[in-house]
mmCIF file of C-alpha atoms and ligand atoms in Angstrom:
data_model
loop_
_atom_site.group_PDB
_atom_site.id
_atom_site.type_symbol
_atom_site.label_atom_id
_atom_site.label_comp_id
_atom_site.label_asym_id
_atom_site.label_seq_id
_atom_site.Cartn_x
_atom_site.Cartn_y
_atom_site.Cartn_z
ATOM 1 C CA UNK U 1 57.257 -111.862 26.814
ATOM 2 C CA UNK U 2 53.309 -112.139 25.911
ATOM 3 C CA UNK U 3 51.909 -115.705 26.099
ATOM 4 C CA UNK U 4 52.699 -117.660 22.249
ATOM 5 C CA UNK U 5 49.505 -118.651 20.711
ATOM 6 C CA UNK U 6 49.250 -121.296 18.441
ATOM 7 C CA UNK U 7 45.921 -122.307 16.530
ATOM 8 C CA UNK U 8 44.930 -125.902 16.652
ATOM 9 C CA UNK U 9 42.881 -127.196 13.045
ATOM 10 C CA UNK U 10 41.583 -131.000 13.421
ATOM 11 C CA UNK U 11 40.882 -132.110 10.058
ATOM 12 C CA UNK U 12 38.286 -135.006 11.486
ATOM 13 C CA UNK U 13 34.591 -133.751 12.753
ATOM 14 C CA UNK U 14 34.527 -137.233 14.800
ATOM 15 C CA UNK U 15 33.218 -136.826 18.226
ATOM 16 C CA UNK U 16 35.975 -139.498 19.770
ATOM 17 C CA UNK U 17 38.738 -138.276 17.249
ATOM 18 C CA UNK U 18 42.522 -139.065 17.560
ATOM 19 C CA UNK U 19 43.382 -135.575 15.443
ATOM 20 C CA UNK U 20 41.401 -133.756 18.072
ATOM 21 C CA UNK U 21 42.328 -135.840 20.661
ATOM 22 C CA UNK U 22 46.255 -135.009 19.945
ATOM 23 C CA UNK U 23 45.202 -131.297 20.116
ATOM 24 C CA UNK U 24 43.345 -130.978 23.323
ATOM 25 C CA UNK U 25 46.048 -132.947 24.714
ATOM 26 C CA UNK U 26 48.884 -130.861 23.353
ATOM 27 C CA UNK U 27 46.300 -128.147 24.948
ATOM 28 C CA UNK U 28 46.681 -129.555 28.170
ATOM 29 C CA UNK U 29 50.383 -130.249 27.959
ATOM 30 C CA UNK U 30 51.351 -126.793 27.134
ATOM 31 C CA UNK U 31 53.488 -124.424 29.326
ATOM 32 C CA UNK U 32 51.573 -121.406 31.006
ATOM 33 C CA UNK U 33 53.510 -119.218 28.521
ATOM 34 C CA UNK U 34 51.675 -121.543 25.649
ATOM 35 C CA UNK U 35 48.048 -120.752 24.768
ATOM 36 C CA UNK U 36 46.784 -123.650 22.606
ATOM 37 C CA UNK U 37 43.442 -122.491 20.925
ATOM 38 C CA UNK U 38 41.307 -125.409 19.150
ATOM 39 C CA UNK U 39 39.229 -124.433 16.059
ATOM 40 C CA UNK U 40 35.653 -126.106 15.044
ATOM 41 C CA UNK U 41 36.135 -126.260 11.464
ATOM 42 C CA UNK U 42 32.933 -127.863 10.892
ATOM 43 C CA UNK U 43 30.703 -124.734 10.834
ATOM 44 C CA UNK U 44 32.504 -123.207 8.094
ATOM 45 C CA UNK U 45 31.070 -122.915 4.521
ATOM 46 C CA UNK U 46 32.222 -125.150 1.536
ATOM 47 C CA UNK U 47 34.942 -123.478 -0.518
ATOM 48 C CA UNK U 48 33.272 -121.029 -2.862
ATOM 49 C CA UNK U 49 35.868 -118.128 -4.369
ATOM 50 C CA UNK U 50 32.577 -116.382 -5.561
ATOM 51 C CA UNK U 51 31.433 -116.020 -1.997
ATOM 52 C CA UNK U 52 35.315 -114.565 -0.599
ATOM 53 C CA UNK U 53 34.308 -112.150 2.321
ATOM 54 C CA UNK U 54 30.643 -113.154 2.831
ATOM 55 C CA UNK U 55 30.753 -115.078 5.416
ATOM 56 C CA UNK U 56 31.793 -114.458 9.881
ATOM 57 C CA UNK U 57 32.350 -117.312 10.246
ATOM 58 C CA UNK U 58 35.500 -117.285 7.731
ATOM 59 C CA UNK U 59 36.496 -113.849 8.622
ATOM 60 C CA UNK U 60 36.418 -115.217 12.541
ATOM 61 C CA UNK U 61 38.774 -117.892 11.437
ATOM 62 C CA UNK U 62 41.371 -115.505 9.270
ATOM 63 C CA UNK U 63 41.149 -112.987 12.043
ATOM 64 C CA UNK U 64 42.101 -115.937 15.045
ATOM 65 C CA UNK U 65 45.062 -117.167 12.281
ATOM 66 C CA UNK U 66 46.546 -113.804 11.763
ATOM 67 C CA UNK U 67 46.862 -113.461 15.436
ATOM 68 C CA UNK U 68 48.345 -116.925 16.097
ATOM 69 C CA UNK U 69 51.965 -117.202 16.469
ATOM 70 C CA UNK U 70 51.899 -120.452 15.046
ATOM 71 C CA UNK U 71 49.779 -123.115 14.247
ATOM 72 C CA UNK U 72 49.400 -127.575 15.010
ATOM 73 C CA UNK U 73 47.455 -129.299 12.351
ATOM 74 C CA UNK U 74 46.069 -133.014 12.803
ATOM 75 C CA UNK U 75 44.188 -134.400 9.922
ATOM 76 C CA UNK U 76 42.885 -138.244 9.522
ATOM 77 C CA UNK U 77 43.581 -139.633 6.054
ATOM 78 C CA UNK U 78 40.187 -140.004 3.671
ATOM 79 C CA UNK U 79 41.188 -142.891 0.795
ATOM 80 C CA UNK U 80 44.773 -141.605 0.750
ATOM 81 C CA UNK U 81 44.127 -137.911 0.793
ATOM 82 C CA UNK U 82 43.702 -134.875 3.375
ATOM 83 C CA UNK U 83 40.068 -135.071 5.026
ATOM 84 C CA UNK U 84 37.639 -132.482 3.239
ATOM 85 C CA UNK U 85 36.973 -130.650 6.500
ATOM 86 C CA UNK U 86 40.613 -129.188 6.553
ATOM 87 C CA UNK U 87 41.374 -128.457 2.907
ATOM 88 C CA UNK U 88 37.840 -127.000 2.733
ATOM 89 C CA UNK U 89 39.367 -124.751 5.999
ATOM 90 C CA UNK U 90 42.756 -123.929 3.977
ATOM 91 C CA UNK U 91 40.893 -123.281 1.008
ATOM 92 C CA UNK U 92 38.902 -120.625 2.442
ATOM 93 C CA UNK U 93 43.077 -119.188 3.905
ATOM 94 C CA UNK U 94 44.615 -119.470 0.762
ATOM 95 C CA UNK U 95 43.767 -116.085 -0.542
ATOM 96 C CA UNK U 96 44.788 -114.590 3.145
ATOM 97 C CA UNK U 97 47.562 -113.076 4.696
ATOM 98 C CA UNK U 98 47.559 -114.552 7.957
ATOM 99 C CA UNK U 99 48.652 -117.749 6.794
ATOM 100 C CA UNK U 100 51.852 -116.945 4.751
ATOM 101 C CA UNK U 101 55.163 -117.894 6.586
ATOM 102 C CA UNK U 102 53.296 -119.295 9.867
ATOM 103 C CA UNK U 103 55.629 -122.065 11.679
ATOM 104 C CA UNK U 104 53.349 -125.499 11.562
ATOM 105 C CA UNK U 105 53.754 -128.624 13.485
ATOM 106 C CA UNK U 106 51.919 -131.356 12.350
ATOM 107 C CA UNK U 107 50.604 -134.573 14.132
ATOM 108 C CA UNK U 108 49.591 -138.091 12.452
ATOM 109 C CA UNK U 109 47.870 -140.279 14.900
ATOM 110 C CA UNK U 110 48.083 -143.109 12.198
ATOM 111 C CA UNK U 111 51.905 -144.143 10.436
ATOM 112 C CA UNK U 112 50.043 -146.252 7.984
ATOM 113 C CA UNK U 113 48.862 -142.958 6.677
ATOM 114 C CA UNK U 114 51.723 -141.124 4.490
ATOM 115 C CA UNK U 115 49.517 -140.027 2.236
ATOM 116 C CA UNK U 116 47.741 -137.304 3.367
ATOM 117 C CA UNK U 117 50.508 -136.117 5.582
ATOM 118 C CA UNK U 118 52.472 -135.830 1.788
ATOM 119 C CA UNK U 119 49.563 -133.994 0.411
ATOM 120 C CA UNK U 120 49.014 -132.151 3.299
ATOM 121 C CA UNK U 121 52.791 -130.698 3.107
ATOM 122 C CA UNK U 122 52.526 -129.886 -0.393
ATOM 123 C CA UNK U 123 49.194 -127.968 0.053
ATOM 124 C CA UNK U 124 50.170 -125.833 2.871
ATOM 125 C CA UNK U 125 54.267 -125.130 1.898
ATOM 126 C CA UNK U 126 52.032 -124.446 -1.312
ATOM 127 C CA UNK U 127 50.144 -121.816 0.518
ATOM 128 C CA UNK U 128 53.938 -120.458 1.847
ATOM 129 C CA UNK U 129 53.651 -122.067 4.947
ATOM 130 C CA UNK U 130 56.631 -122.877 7.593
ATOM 131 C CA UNK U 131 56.375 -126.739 8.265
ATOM 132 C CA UNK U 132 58.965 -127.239 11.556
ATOM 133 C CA UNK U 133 60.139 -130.786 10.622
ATOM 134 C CA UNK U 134 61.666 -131.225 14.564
ATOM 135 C CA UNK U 135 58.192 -130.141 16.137
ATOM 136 C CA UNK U 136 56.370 -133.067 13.733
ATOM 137 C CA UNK U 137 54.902 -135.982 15.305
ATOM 138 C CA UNK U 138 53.636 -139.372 14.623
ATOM 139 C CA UNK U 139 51.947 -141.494 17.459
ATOM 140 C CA UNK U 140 50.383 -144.792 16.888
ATOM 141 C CA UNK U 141 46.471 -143.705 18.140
ATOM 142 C CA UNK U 142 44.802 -146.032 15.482
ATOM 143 C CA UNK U 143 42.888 -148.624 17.267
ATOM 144 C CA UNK U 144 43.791 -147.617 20.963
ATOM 145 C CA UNK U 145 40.426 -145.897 22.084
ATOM 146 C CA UNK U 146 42.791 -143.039 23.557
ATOM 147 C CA UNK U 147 41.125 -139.914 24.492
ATOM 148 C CA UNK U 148 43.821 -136.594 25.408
ATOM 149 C CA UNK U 149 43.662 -138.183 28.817
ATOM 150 C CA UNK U 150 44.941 -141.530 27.827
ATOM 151 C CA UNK U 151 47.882 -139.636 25.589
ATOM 152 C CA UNK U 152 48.811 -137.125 28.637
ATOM 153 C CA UNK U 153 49.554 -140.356 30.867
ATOM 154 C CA UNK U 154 51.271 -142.085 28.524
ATOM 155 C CA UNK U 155 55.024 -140.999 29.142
ATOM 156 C CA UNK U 156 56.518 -141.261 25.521
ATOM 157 C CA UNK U 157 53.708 -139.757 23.879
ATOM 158 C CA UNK U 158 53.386 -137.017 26.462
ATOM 159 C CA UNK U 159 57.248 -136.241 26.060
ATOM 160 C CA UNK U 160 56.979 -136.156 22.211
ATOM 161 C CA UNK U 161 54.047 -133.693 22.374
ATOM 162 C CA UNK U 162 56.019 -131.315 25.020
ATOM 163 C CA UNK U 163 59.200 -131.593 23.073
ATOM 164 C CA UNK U 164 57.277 -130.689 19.584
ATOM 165 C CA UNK U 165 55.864 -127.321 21.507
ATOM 166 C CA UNK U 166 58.795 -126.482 23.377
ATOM 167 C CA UNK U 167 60.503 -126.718 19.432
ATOM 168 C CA UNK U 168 57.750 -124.360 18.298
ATOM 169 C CA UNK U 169 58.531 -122.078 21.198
ATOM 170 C CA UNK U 170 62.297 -122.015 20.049
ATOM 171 C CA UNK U 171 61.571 -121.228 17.062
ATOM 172 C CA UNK U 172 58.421 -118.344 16.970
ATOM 173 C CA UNK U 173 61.077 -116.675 20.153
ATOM 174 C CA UNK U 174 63.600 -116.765 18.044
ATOM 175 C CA UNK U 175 61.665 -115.148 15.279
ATOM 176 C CA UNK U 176 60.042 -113.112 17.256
ATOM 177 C CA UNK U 177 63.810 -111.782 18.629
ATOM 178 C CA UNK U 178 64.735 -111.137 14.924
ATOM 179 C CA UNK U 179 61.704 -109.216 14.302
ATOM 180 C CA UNK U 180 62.355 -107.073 17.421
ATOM 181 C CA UNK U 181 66.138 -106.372 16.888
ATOM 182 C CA UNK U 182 64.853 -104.684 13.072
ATOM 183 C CA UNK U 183 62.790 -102.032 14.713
HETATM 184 C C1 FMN F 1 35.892 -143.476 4.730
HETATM 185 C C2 FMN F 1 37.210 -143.718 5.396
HETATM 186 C C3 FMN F 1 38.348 -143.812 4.619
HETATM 187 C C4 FMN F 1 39.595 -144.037 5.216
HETATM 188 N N1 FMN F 1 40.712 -144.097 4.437
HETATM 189 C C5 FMN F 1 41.920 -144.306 5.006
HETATM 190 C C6 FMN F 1 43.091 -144.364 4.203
HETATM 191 O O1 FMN F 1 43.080 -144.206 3.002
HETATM 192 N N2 FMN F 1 44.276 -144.551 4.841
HETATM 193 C C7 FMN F 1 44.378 -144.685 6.203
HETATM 194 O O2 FMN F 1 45.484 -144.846 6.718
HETATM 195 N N3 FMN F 1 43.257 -144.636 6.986
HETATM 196 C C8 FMN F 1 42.057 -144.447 6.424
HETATM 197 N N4 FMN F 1 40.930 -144.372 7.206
HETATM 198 C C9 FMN F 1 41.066 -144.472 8.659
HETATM 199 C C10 FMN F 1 41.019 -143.086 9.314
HETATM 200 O O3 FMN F 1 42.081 -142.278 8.860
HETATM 201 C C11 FMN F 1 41.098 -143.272 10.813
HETATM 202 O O4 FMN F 1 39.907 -143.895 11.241
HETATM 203 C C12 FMN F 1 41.334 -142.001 11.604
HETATM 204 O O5 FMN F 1 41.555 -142.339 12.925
HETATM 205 C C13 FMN F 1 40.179 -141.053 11.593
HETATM 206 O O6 FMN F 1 40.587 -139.895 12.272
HETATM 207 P P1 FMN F 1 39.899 -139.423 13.631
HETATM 208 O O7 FMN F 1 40.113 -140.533 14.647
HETATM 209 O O8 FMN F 1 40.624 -138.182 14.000
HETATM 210 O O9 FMN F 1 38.454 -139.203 13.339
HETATM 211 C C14 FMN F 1 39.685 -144.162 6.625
HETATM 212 C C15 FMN F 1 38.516 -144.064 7.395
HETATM 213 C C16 FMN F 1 37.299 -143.841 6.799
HETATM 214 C C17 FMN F 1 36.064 -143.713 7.666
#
């Protein structure tokens, strides 16, 4: 079967993030049948419906999401909402195809932070997307100074990260079975 790819969105431009750092480590934890592929989202424009096919950089992004398989999502929380970077990235895939029915794993690196992760559910099952409740994971980076190196070593969090892709693999294999037995 051809390698799963699944796009990685940090919702926090932060040089020492814990969304990115969650990514690049769910990068480096991934099977070699597992491509993980991080997106900058910081070079994108702001949101403008006016300006809907203008821009590479956009079109880059909706071409690399209708090729993923799936996608992992990481956003910090911004005064109890979804950090600008990553709803200005949705808003740009709402009027898309790619996005629609896409299996999505999301991490929080911070519990205290239910807020965003709520709006961040309703925005993107808003935009028909396929949040995969098992492969969701919460792991306590606020305050720790851990880099993907520090989460790869720590046992519990590296086991939560491999279980959440290895339930995204069950289920994009299983859809991908379905789609193969209709042709
Ligand atoms: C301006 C600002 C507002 C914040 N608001 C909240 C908040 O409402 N709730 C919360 O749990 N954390 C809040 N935080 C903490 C961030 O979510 C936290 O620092 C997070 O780790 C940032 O993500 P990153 O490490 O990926 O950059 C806020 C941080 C900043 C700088």
């Amino acid at each position: 079967m051809s390698a799963i790819r699944l796009l990685a969105l940090s919702g926090s431009l932060r040089r020492p993030s814990y969304n990115t750092a969650v990514l690049t480590a769910l990068a480096e934890l991934a099977p070699a049948s597992v491509r993980v592929e991080l997106v900058g989202l910081g070079q994108l424009p702001l949101f403008n419906p006016d300006e809907e096919g203008l821009h590479p950089q956009v079109a880059a992004l909706e071409a690399q999401m209708a090729a993923a398989d799936g996608l992992l999502i990481a956003s910090p929380e911004y005064a109890h909402g979804i950090s600008g970077v990553l709803k200005n990235a949705l808003d740009w895939l709402v009027g898309g195809y790619g996005f629609v029915d896409k299996p999505i794993a999301l991490f929080n690196t911070s519990p205290r932070a239910s807020h965003a992760q709520a709006a961040l559910r309703e925005v993107l099952t808003t935009m028909s997307g396929q949040i995969i409740d098992s492969a969701c994971v919460t792991l306590p980076l606020l305050g720790t100074q851990a880099d993907s190196a520090v989460i790869c070593a720590q046992p519990d969090w590296a086991e939560a990260l491999r279980r959440s892709l290895d339930d995204m693999v069950s289920v994009i294999e299983r859809r991908k079975q379905i789609a193969a037995s209709m042709l």
